[in-house]
Coordinates of C-alpha atoms in Angstrom, one line a residue:
M1 CA 0.0 0.0 0.0
S2 CA 3.0 2.3 0.1
E3 CA 3.2 2.3 -3.7
E4 CA 3.1 5.7 -5.4
M5 CA 0.7 6.0 -8.4
D6 CA -0.1 8.9 -10.7
G7 CA -3.5 10.1 -11.9
N8 CA -3.2 8.1 -15.1
L9 CA -3.0 4.8 -13.3
I10 CA -5.6 5.7 -10.8
L11 CA -8.0 6.6 -13.6
A12 CA -7.2 3.5 -15.7
E13 CA -7.7 1.2 -12.7
A14 CA -11.0 3.0 -11.8
L15 CA -12.3 2.4 -15.3
K16 CA -11.2 -1.3 -15.1
E17 CA -12.9 -1.6 -11.7
Q18 CA -16.2 -0.3 -13.2
G19 CA -16.1 -3.0 -15.9
I20 CA -15.2 -0.7 -18.8
E21 CA -14.0 -2.9 -21.7
Y22 CA -13.5 -0.5 -24.6
V23 CA -12.0 3.0 -25.1
F24 CA -12.1 4.8 -28.4
G25 CA -10.2 8.0 -29.0
I26 CA -7.5 10.1 -30.4
V27 CA -4.5 10.8 -28.2
G28 CA -2.2 13.8 -27.7
I29 CA -1.3 16.1 -24.9
P30 CA -2.1 15.5 -22.1
V31 CA -3.6 12.0 -22.4
I32 CA -0.9 9.9 -24.2
E33 CA 0.3 8.4 -20.9
L34 CA -3.3 7.7 -19.9
S35 CA -4.0 5.7 -23.1
I36 CA -1.0 3.6 -22.3
A37 CA -2.1 3.0 -18.8
I38 CA -5.6 2.0 -20.1
Q39 CA -4.0 -0.7 -22.2
Q40 CA -1.7 -1.8 -19.3
V41 CA -4.7 -2.6 -17.1
G42 CA -6.3 -4.7 -19.8
I43 CA -8.8 -2.3 -21.4
K44 CA -9.1 -2.4 -25.2
Y45 CA -8.0 0.9 -26.8
V46 CA -9.1 1.7 -30.4
G47 CA -7.4 4.7 -31.9
M48 CA -9.7 6.5 -34.4
R49 CA -9.1 9.2 -37.0
N50 CA -11.8 11.6 -36.0
E51 CA -13.0 12.5 -32.5
Q52 CA -16.7 12.4 -33.5
A53 CA -16.3 9.0 -35.0
A54 CA -14.6 7.8 -31.8
C55 CA -17.5 9.2 -29.8
Y56 CA -20.0 7.4 -32.1
A57 CA -18.1 4.2 -31.6
A58 CA -18.0 4.5 -27.8
Q59 CA -21.8 5.0 -27.6
A60 CA -22.5 2.2 -30.0
I61 CA -20.6 -0.1 -27.7
G62 CA -22.7 1.2 -24.9
Y63 CA -25.8 0.3 -26.7
L64 CA -24.6 -3.2 -27.6
T65 CA -23.3 -4.0 -24.1
K66 CA -25.4 -1.9 -21.7
K67 CA -22.0 -0.7 -20.3
P68 CA -20.6 2.7 -21.2
G69 CA -18.1 2.8 -23.9
V70 CA -15.4 5.5 -23.2
C71 CA -14.3 8.2 -25.6
L72 CA -10.9 9.6 -24.8
V73 CA -9.9 13.0 -26.3
V74 CA -7.4 15.8 -25.9
S75 CA -8.1 19.2 -24.5
G76 CA -9.8 22.2 -26.2
P77 CA -10.7 21.4 -29.9
G78 CA -10.5 17.6 -29.2
L79 CA -13.2 17.8 -26.6
L80 CA -15.3 20.2 -28.7
H81 CA -15.2 17.8 -31.6
V82 CA -17.1 15.2 -29.6
I83 CA -19.9 17.4 -28.4
G84 CA -22.0 16.4 -31.4
G85 CA -21.5 12.8 -30.5
M86 CA -22.3 13.4 -26.9
A87 CA -25.6 15.1 -27.9
N88 CA -26.3 12.1 -30.1
A89 CA -25.8 9.7 -27.2
Q90 CA -27.9 11.8 -24.9
V91 CA -30.9 12.1 -27.3
N92 CA -30.6 8.4 -28.4
C93 CA -30.4 7.4 -24.7
W94 CA -27.2 5.4 -25.0
P95 CA -24.6 5.1 -22.2
L96 CA -21.4 7.0 -22.9
L97 CA -18.5 8.3 -20.8
V98 CA -16.3 11.0 -22.4
I99 CA -12.9 11.6 -20.7
G100 CA -11.2 14.8 -21.8
G101 CA -7.7 15.9 -21.0
S102 CA -7.6 19.6 -20.2
C103 CA -5.2 22.6 -19.7
P104 CA -3.1 22.3 -16.5
Q105 CA -4.7 24.1 -13.6
D106 CA -1.8 26.4 -13.0
H107 CA -2.1 27.6 -16.7
E108 CA -5.8 28.4 -16.4
A109 CA -6.9 32.1 -16.9
V110 CA -3.5 33.0 -18.3
G111 CA -3.9 31.7 -21.8
G112 CA -2.9 28.0 -21.3
F113 CA -2.5 25.6 -24.3
Q114 CA -6.0 24.7 -25.6
E115 CA -7.6 26.2 -22.5
Y116 CA -11.4 26.1 -22.6
P117 CA -14.2 25.8 -20.0
Q118 CA -14.8 22.2 -20.9
V119 CA -16.9 21.1 -17.9
E120 CA -19.3 24.0 -18.5
A121 CA -19.3 23.4 -22.3
C122 CA -20.4 19.7 -21.9
R123 CA -23.1 20.3 -19.3
L124 CA -25.9 20.9 -21.8
Y125 CA -25.2 17.6 -23.5
C126 CA -24.7 15.3 -20.5
K127 CA -26.4 13.8 -17.4
Y128 CA -23.3 14.5 -15.4
T129 CA -20.2 16.5 -15.8
A130 CA -17.3 17.0 -13.3
R131 CA -13.7 17.6 -12.7
P132 CA -12.4 15.5 -9.8
P133 CA -10.8 17.9 -7.2
S134 CA -7.8 15.6 -6.7
P135 CA -6.3 12.3 -7.9
K136 CA -7.5 10.6 -4.7
L137 CA -11.2 11.2 -5.6
I138 CA -11.0 10.0 -9.3
P139 CA -12.6 6.6 -8.5
L140 CA -15.5 8.3 -6.9
H141 CA -16.3 10.3 -10.0
V142 CA -15.7 7.4 -12.3
E143 CA -18.2 5.3 -10.4
K144 CA -20.8 8.1 -10.4
A145 CA -20.4 8.8 -14.1
V146 CA -20.8 5.1 -15.0
R147 CA -23.8 4.8 -12.6
L148 CA -25.5 7.8 -14.0
A149 CA -24.8 6.9 -17.6
T150 CA -26.6 3.6 -17.1
Y151 CA -29.2 4.1 -14.4
G152 CA -32.7 5.4 -15.3
R153 CA -32.7 6.7 -18.9
P154 CA -29.1 6.0 -20.2
G155 CA -27.1 8.9 -21.5
A156 CA -23.8 10.7 -21.7
C157 CA -21.4 11.7 -18.9
Y158 CA -18.2 13.8 -19.0
L159 CA -15.1 13.8 -16.7
D160 CA -12.4 16.4 -17.1
F161 CA -8.8 15.8 -16.2
P162 CA -6.2 18.6 -16.2
G163 CA -2.7 17.5 -17.3
N164 CA -1.2 18.2 -13.9
M165 CA -3.8 16.0 -12.1
L166 CA -3.0 13.1 -14.4
S167 CA 0.7 13.4 -13.8
Q168 CA 0.4 14.0 -10.0
S169 CA 1.4 11.1 -7.8
V170 CA -0.2 10.0 -4.5
N171 CA 0.2 7.0 -2.2
R172 CA -2.1 4.1 -3.2
S173 CA -3.4 4.0 0.4
E174 CA -4.8 7.5 0.1
V175 CA -7.0 6.7 -3.0
F176 CA -10.7 6.4 -2.3
L177 CA -11.8 3.1 -3.9
Y178 CA -15.3 2.3 -5.1
S179 CA -16.6 -1.1 -6.0
Q180 CA -18.2 -1.8 -9.4
V181 CA -21.6 -0.3 -10.1
T182 CA -24.3 -3.0 -9.9
P183 CA -26.6 -3.4 -12.9
P184 CA -29.4 -0.9 -13.0
P185 CA -32.4 -1.9 -10.8
L186 CA -35.4 -3.2 -12.7
C187 CA -38.6 -1.1 -12.4
Y188 CA -41.6 -3.3 -11.7
P189 CA -44.9 -2.0 -13.1
N190 CA -47.9 -1.1 -10.9
P191 CA -50.3 -4.1 -11.1
G192 CA -53.2 -1.8 -11.3
D193 CA -51.7 -0.1 -14.4
I194 CA -51.3 -3.6 -16.0
L195 CA -54.9 -4.5 -15.3
Q196 CA -56.1 -1.2 -16.9
A197 CA -53.9 -1.6 -19.9
A198 CA -55.0 -5.2 -20.5
A199 CA -58.7 -4.2 -20.2
L200 CA -58.2 -1.4 -22.7
I201 CA -56.4 -3.6 -25.2
M202 CA -59.1 -6.4 -24.9
K203 CA -61.8 -3.9 -25.7
A204 CA -60.0 -2.4 -28.7
K205 CA -61.2 -3.1 -32.2
R206 CA -57.9 -2.2 -33.9
P207 CA -55.1 -2.6 -31.4
L208 CA -51.4 -2.2 -32.4
V209 CA -48.1 -2.7 -30.7
I210 CA -45.1 -0.4 -31.4
V211 CA -41.7 -1.8 -30.4
G212 CA -39.1 0.9 -29.8
K213 CA -35.4 1.2 -29.3
G214 CA -35.9 1.2 -25.5
A215 CA -37.3 -2.4 -25.7
A216 CA -34.2 -3.5 -27.7
Y217 CA -31.9 -1.9 -25.1
A218 CA -33.8 -3.5 -22.3
G219 CA -33.4 -7.0 -23.8
A220 CA -37.1 -7.5 -23.8
E221 CA -37.2 -9.7 -26.9
N222 CA -38.2 -13.0 -25.3
E223 CA -41.1 -11.5 -23.4
L224 CA -42.3 -9.4 -26.4
R225 CA -42.2 -12.3 -28.7
K226 CA -44.3 -14.4 -26.4
L227 CA -46.8 -11.5 -26.1
I228 CA -47.0 -11.1 -29.9
E229 CA -47.2 -14.9 -30.5
F230 CA -50.0 -15.5 -28.0
T231 CA -52.2 -12.5 -28.8
T232 CA -51.6 -12.4 -32.6
L233 CA -51.4 -8.6 -32.1
P234 CA -50.1 -6.7 -35.1
F235 CA -46.9 -4.8 -34.4
L236 CA -44.6 -2.1 -35.9
P237 CA -41.0 -1.7 -35.0
T238 CA -39.2 1.7 -34.9
P239 CA -36.0 1.7 -36.8
M240 CA -33.8 0.4 -34.0
G241 CA -36.6 -1.6 -32.5
K242 CA -36.3 -3.8 -35.5
G243 CA -35.5 -7.4 -34.7
V244 CA -36.9 -7.4 -31.2
V245 CA -39.6 -9.4 -32.9
S246 CA -38.4 -10.5 -36.3
D247 CA -39.2 -8.2 -39.3
L248 CA -40.1 -11.5 -41.1
H249 CA -42.7 -12.3 -38.6
K250 CA -46.2 -12.7 -40.1
Q251 CA -47.6 -10.2 -37.6
C252 CA -45.2 -7.4 -38.6
V253 CA -47.2 -4.8 -40.5
S254 CA -44.4 -2.5 -41.5
S255 CA -45.5 -2.7 -45.1
A256 CA -48.8 -1.1 -44.0
R257 CA -47.3 1.4 -41.5
T258 CA -49.3 4.5 -42.6
M259 CA -52.6 2.6 -42.4
A260 CA -51.8 0.9 -39.1
L261 CA -50.9 4.2 -37.4
L262 CA -53.9 6.0 -38.8
S263 CA -56.5 3.3 -38.1
A264 CA -55.4 1.9 -34.8
D265 CA -57.7 2.8 -31.9
V266 CA -55.4 1.5 -29.1
I267 CA -51.6 1.6 -29.4
I268 CA -49.2 0.3 -26.8
L269 CA -45.7 1.7 -27.0
F270 CA -42.9 -0.4 -25.6
G271 CA -39.9 1.9 -25.1
A272 CA -40.9 4.2 -28.0
R273 CA -41.3 7.9 -27.7
L274 CA -44.0 10.0 -29.4
N275 CA -41.4 12.3 -31.0
W276 CA -40.9 13.2 -34.7
M277 CA -40.2 9.6 -35.6
L278 CA -43.8 8.7 -34.6
H279 CA -45.2 12.0 -35.8
F280 CA -45.8 13.2 -32.2
G281 CA -48.8 10.9 -31.9
R282 CA -51.0 13.5 -33.6
P283 CA -53.3 13.7 -36.6
P284 CA -53.1 13.4 -39.6
R285 CA -50.8 10.4 -39.0
F286 CA -52.9 9.1 -36.1
S287 CA -56.7 9.0 -35.4
P288 CA -57.8 11.9 -33.3
D289 CA -59.4 9.3 -31.0
V290 CA -56.5 6.9 -30.6
K291 CA -55.7 5.8 -27.0
F292 CA -52.0 5.4 -26.2
I293 CA -50.6 3.1 -23.5
Q294 CA -47.0 4.2 -22.8
V295 CA -44.5 1.8 -21.3
D296 CA -41.3 3.6 -20.3
I297 CA -38.6 3.7 -17.5
C298 CA -38.7 7.5 -17.5
P299 CA -41.8 9.1 -16.1
E300 CA -40.9 12.4 -17.6
E301 CA -41.6 10.9 -21.0
F302 CA -45.3 10.3 -20.2
H303 CA -47.8 12.6 -22.0
N304 CA -45.2 14.3 -24.1
S305 CA -46.7 15.6 -27.4
S306 CA -49.9 13.6 -26.8
S307 CA -51.7 12.5 -23.6
A308 CA -51.5 8.8 -22.8
A309 CA -54.7 7.0 -21.7
I310 CA -52.5 4.8 -19.5
S311 CA -48.9 5.3 -18.4
I312 CA -46.9 2.3 -17.2
L313 CA -43.6 3.0 -15.4
G314 CA -41.7 -0.2 -15.7
D315 CA -39.2 -2.4 -17.6
A316 CA -40.5 -3.3 -21.0
G317 CA -39.8 -7.1 -20.5
L318 CA -41.6 -7.2 -17.2
V319 CA -44.6 -5.3 -18.5
A320 CA -44.9 -7.6 -21.5
K321 CA -44.6 -10.7 -19.3
E322 CA -47.4 -9.4 -17.0
L323 CA -49.7 -8.5 -19.9
T324 CA -49.2 -11.9 -21.5
A325 CA -50.2 -13.6 -18.3
L326 CA -53.4 -11.7 -18.2
F327 CA -54.2 -12.4 -21.8
V328 CA -53.6 -16.1 -21.2
K329 CA -55.8 -16.1 -18.2
N330 CA -58.6 -14.4 -20.1
H331 CA -58.1 -16.6 -23.2
W332 CA -57.9 -13.4 -25.3
W333 CA -56.2 -12.8 -28.7
V334 CA -56.9 -11.0 -31.9
P335 CA -58.7 -13.3 -34.3
P336 CA -56.5 -13.7 -37.4
H337 CA -59.6 -13.3 -39.7
S338 CA -60.9 -10.2 -37.9
P339 CA -61.7 -7.1 -40.0
W340 CA -58.6 -5.4 -38.6
W341 CA -56.3 -8.1 -39.7
T342 CA -58.0 -8.5 -43.0
S343 CA -57.5 -4.8 -43.9
L344 CA -53.9 -4.7 -42.6
L345 CA -52.9 -7.8 -44.7
E346 CA -54.6 -6.4 -47.8
K347 CA -52.7 -3.1 -47.5
C348 CA -49.4 -5.0 -46.8
N349 CA -49.9 -7.1 -49.9
N350 CA -50.8 -4.1 -52.1
N351 CA -47.7 -2.1 -50.9
K352 CA -45.4 -5.1 -51.4
M353 CA -46.6 -5.4 -55.0
V354 CA -45.7 -1.7 -55.6
V355 CA -42.3 -2.2 -54.2
Q356 CA -41.8 -5.5 -56.0
N357 CA -42.1 -3.7 -59.3
Q358 CA -39.2 -1.5 -58.4
I359 CA -37.2 -4.5 -57.1
N360 CA -37.8 -6.3 -60.4
D361 CA -36.3 -3.3 -62.3
E362 CA -32.7 -4.3 -62.5
N363 CA -31.9 -2.2 -65.6
P364 CA -29.0 0.3 -65.2
P365 CA -28.9 2.9 -63.8
L366 CA -30.1 1.0 -60.8
N367 CA -32.7 2.1 -58.3
Y368 CA -32.6 1.9 -54.5
Y369 CA -35.1 -1.0 -54.1
A370 CA -33.3 -3.4 -56.5
V371 CA -29.9 -2.6 -54.8
L372 CA -31.1 -2.9 -51.3
H373 CA -33.2 -6.0 -52.0
N374 CA -30.2 -7.8 -53.4
I375 CA -28.0 -6.7 -50.5
H376 CA -30.6 -8.2 -48.1
K377 CA -30.7 -11.5 -50.1
N378 CA -27.0 -12.0 -50.2
I379 CA -25.8 -11.1 -46.7
P380 CA -26.0 -13.5 -43.7
E381 CA -29.4 -13.3 -42.0
D382 CA -27.9 -12.5 -38.6
S383 CA -25.6 -9.6 -39.8
I384 CA -25.5 -6.4 -37.8
I385 CA -26.7 -3.7 -40.2
V386 CA -25.3 -0.1 -39.9
S387 CA -26.9 2.4 -42.1
E388 CA -27.0 6.1 -42.8
G389 CA -27.8 8.5 -45.5
A390 CA -31.1 10.1 -46.6
N391 CA -33.0 7.7 -48.9
T392 CA -30.4 5.0 -48.4
M393 CA -31.2 4.7 -44.7
D394 CA -34.9 5.5 -45.0
I395 CA -35.6 2.9 -47.8
G396 CA -33.1 0.6 -46.2
R397 CA -35.2 0.4 -43.1
T398 CA -37.9 -1.3 -45.1
M399 CA -35.7 -3.5 -47.3
L400 CA -32.8 -4.6 -45.0
L401 CA -34.7 -6.7 -42.5
N402 CA -33.6 -7.8 -39.0
S403 CA -34.4 -11.0 -37.2
L404 CA -32.4 -10.3 -34.1
P405 CA -32.5 -7.4 -31.6
R406 CA -29.8 -4.7 -31.4
H407 CA -28.7 -5.7 -34.9
R408 CA -29.4 -2.3 -36.5
L409 CA -27.5 0.9 -35.9
D410 CA -28.5 4.1 -37.8
A411 CA -28.9 7.8 -37.4
G412 CA -31.5 7.3 -34.7
T413 CA -33.6 9.8 -32.9
F414 CA -31.2 12.7 -33.4
G415 CA -31.0 12.1 -37.2
T416 CA -27.2 12.3 -37.1
M417 CA -25.2 11.8 -40.3
G418 CA -21.6 10.7 -40.0
V419 CA -22.3 7.9 -37.4
G420 CA -21.9 5.0 -39.8
L421 CA -18.3 4.1 -39.8
G422 CA -17.8 4.8 -36.1
F423 CA -20.8 2.5 -35.3
A424 CA -19.4 -0.1 -37.7
V425 CA -16.0 -0.1 -35.9
A426 CA -17.7 -0.6 -32.6
A427 CA -20.0 -3.3 -33.8
S428 CA -17.1 -5.2 -35.5
M429 CA -15.0 -5.0 -32.3
W430 CA -18.0 -6.3 -30.3
C431 CA -18.4 -9.2 -32.8
R432 CA -14.7 -10.1 -32.5
H433 CA -15.1 -10.7 -28.8
N434 CA -18.7 -11.9 -28.6
A435 CA -19.8 -13.4 -32.0
P436 CA -16.7 -13.9 -34.2
N437 CA -18.7 -15.4 -37.1
K438 CA -21.1 -12.5 -37.3
R439 CA -20.6 -9.9 -40.0
V440 CA -21.1 -6.1 -39.9
I441 CA -22.6 -4.6 -43.1
C442 CA -22.3 -0.8 -43.3
V443 CA -24.7 0.6 -45.9
E444 CA -23.9 4.2 -46.6
G445 CA -25.1 7.0 -48.9
D446 CA -22.2 8.6 -50.7
S447 CA -22.7 11.8 -48.8
A448 CA -22.9 10.1 -45.4
F449 CA -19.7 8.1 -46.2
G450 CA -17.8 11.4 -46.8
F451 CA -18.3 12.4 -43.1
S452 CA -15.9 9.7 -41.8
G453 CA -14.5 7.8 -44.8
M454 CA -10.9 7.8 -43.4
E455 CA -12.1 5.4 -40.6
I456 CA -11.4 2.8 -43.3
E457 CA -7.8 3.1 -42.1
T458 CA -8.9 2.3 -38.5
M459 CA -10.7 -0.8 -39.8
F460 CA -7.5 -1.9 -41.6
R461 CA -5.3 -1.2 -38.6
Y462 CA -7.5 -3.4 -36.3
K463 CA -8.3 -6.0 -39.0
L464 CA -12.0 -5.4 -38.8
P465 CA -13.9 -7.2 -41.7
V466 CA -16.6 -4.6 -42.1
I467 CA -18.3 -4.6 -45.5
I468 CA -19.0 -1.0 -46.5
I469 CA -21.6 -0.7 -49.3
I470 CA -21.9 2.8 -50.7
V471 CA -25.2 3.5 -52.5
N472 CA -23.9 6.3 -54.8
N473 CA -26.3 8.7 -56.4
N474 CA -23.7 11.5 -56.8
G475 CA -25.3 13.8 -54.3
I476 CA -27.2 14.7 -51.2
Y477 CA -30.7 13.4 -51.8
S478 CA -30.0 13.5 -55.5
G479 CA -27.2 14.4 -57.9
F480 CA -26.4 14.4 -61.6
T481 CA -24.8 12.0 -64.1
K482 CA -21.6 13.1 -65.8
E483 CA -23.7 13.7 -69.0
D484 CA -26.4 15.7 -67.2
W485 CA -24.1 17.8 -65.0
P486 CA -25.1 21.4 -65.7
S487 CA -23.0 22.7 -68.5
V488 CA -22.2 26.0 -66.9
Q489 CA -19.0 27.4 -68.4
A490 CA -17.8 28.9 -65.2
S491 CA -14.5 30.1 -64.0
Q492 CA -13.1 28.8 -60.8
D493 CA -14.3 31.9 -59.0
E494 CA -17.8 31.2 -60.1
L495 CA -18.1 27.5 -59.2
A496 CA -19.5 28.3 -55.8
L497 CA -22.4 30.1 -57.5
A498 CA -22.8 27.5 -60.3
N499 CA -22.5 24.1 -58.7
P500 CA -25.9 22.8 -57.2
P501 CA -25.7 22.6 -53.4
T502 CA -27.0 19.0 -53.3
A503 CA -24.7 17.7 -56.1
L504 CA -21.4 15.8 -55.5
S505 CA -18.8 14.8 -58.0
A506 CA -20.3 12.3 -60.5
N507 CA -19.2 8.7 -60.4
T508 CA -16.6 9.1 -57.7
H509 CA -14.6 5.9 -57.2
Y510 CA -14.8 5.6 -53.5
E511 CA -13.7 1.9 -53.8
A512 CA -10.3 3.1 -54.9
M513 CA -9.5 4.0 -51.3
M514 CA -8.8 0.3 -50.9
G515 CA -5.7 0.9 -53.0
L516 CA -4.2 2.9 -50.2
F517 CA -3.8 -0.4 -48.4
G518 CA -2.8 -2.6 -51.3
H519 CA -6.2 -4.0 -52.1
K520 CA -9.0 -3.5 -54.7
G521 CA -12.5 -2.4 -54.0
H522 CA -15.6 -3.2 -56.1
F523 CA -17.3 -0.8 -58.5
C524 CA -20.8 -2.0 -59.5
E525 CA -23.3 -0.7 -62.0
T526 CA -25.3 -3.9 -62.4
I527 CA -27.0 -6.4 -60.0
P528 CA -24.7 -9.3 -61.0
Q529 CA -21.7 -7.2 -60.2
L530 CA -23.2 -6.3 -56.8
V531 CA -24.0 -9.9 -56.0
K532 CA -20.4 -11.0 -56.9
A533 CA -18.9 -8.2 -54.9
I534 CA -20.9 -9.1 -51.8
K535 CA -19.9 -12.8 -52.2
D536 CA -16.2 -11.9 -52.6
S537 CA -16.3 -9.5 -49.6
L538 CA -17.9 -12.1 -47.3
S539 CA -14.9 -14.4 -48.0
V540 CA -12.6 -11.7 -46.5
K541 CA -12.1 -12.2 -42.7
D542 CA -9.2 -9.9 -41.7
R543 CA -9.9 -6.5 -43.3
P544 CA -12.7 -4.2 -44.5
S545 CA -14.1 -4.1 -48.0
I546 CA -15.7 -1.3 -50.0
I547 CA -18.5 -1.9 -52.6
N548 CA -19.4 1.3 -54.5
V549 CA -22.8 0.8 -56.2
M550 CA -23.8 3.4 -58.8
I551 CA -27.5 4.2 -58.9
N552 CA -29.7 6.6 -60.9
P553 CA -29.0 10.0 -59.4
S554 CA -32.8 10.7 -59.8
A555 CA -33.8 7.5 -58.0
D556 CA -36.4 8.0 -55.2
R557 CA -38.5 6.1 -52.8
K558 CA -42.0 5.0 -53.6
Q559 CA -44.8 7.6 -53.4
Q560 CA -45.7 8.4 -49.8
N561 CA -49.1 9.4 -48.5
F562 CA -47.2 12.1 -46.6
S563 CA -44.1 13.8 -47.7
W564 CA -41.1 13.2 -45.3
L565 CA -41.8 15.0 -42.1
T566 CA -44.5 17.2 -43.5
G567 CA -47.2 15.2 -41.8
S568 CA -45.3 15.6 -38.5
K569 CA -45.3 19.3 -38.2
L570 CA -47.3 20.7 -35.3

């Protein structure tokens, strides 16, 4: 106990004690020694190329493991670069711990290197921000940050470490030690609320279940599957609620989403929020008379946007289990030939026929549906799908199906672009240590890929076999072919006035980035080329692959009853 230890070692051991497994980051002054100490205590450190991507990776690990991933960054600009990622984790409700080095305390207020009020800057985007007052108290603040990141509604926490604190030495006997945070306590629902909810559902003529990201995070898949199976209730998943109950399940009515939302008279929400993604629970997307049953672990979420008929505070799995028991006791289920099911199935079949016509059109230049359908057909069924982009992600949610929970990572509630490659790095690291035969498929729009494309080097460095598929339409939302690019004879000074804001360079060969590492990528303009590229990429086990698929720059999604977001405006 007479051993001297510095702040770097105290912090690394405190993280280890709290069960932290992964740290993602970019090192520099004053955290280089800290990163080495982190590895020495047995925590995996993944060096990234961009702080935001590191932050996205850390929060994705938090979602997959229910333990915070750590993002390690340098002072000043390094910390400020992760604020977007912190906000994303906070809005998405994913556990994250950001550790920032900062200006030495004796340099503060006199123009220190990269001096910035970092604790104050992060407070808006976190559940908890702090600077330990001394190295002795570092474990206390690490324990609290991990606890607050995971207890209640998960979110982001920030701890600030001046360079002089990290280098300061104290006797080990003086360090305040804290044992590992226990798993978050389960919230058991009020039995009276369960009885009311069951009664309301059993009286409904057109009941509907919506499965949200919160149910996926809670690990409620077994209980929800039993509920759906016994009651034959129709269900809709939110984008990251997909796979809690398989998208291929006969009771999934995603193909009739608009009709299901508009016609349902009782809707039970398992870990889903009535925000913009569910059109605030308001007309015209919902019936004015619809009754909501909200199931959430956060009471502050109840009655947001729309009043709930019944609010159940409790773990999604426990609520589903209790409801199933009541339905079994009452011998209640939705008759498969009821008018409600008949109308839903008819709408599902009609919509699938419309989409099938676009799937069948494999003539170049390709469209989204043909490309995404063939991706789905040719990747392993249990793949983790990472997706971002405008139409690429939106249409991909309907075409790239999930059978397992927590197997889809995308822009989420905050609608953040640039998350894709960071998420993919994290998912692939998780697979390496938990499911080594599982593949990560990262489906990107060309614009979205540009946010963090150099993380391809990170994937090579750590031998991560991520398959990156770029659905390339030469622009943001849409672009131009080489032949159709506006023939403006502009000087270099006039290009900023002449080039369309949504257009990117035509037919960019993103796959050529593989040449930086001595390999070849895949450039595809036809479906047979795409299928072969996927097959070839699946055979690669020790490095990433890039498949660049050219589609029609004017390709769009099928006609919607409501334009994107317009039906959501208050």
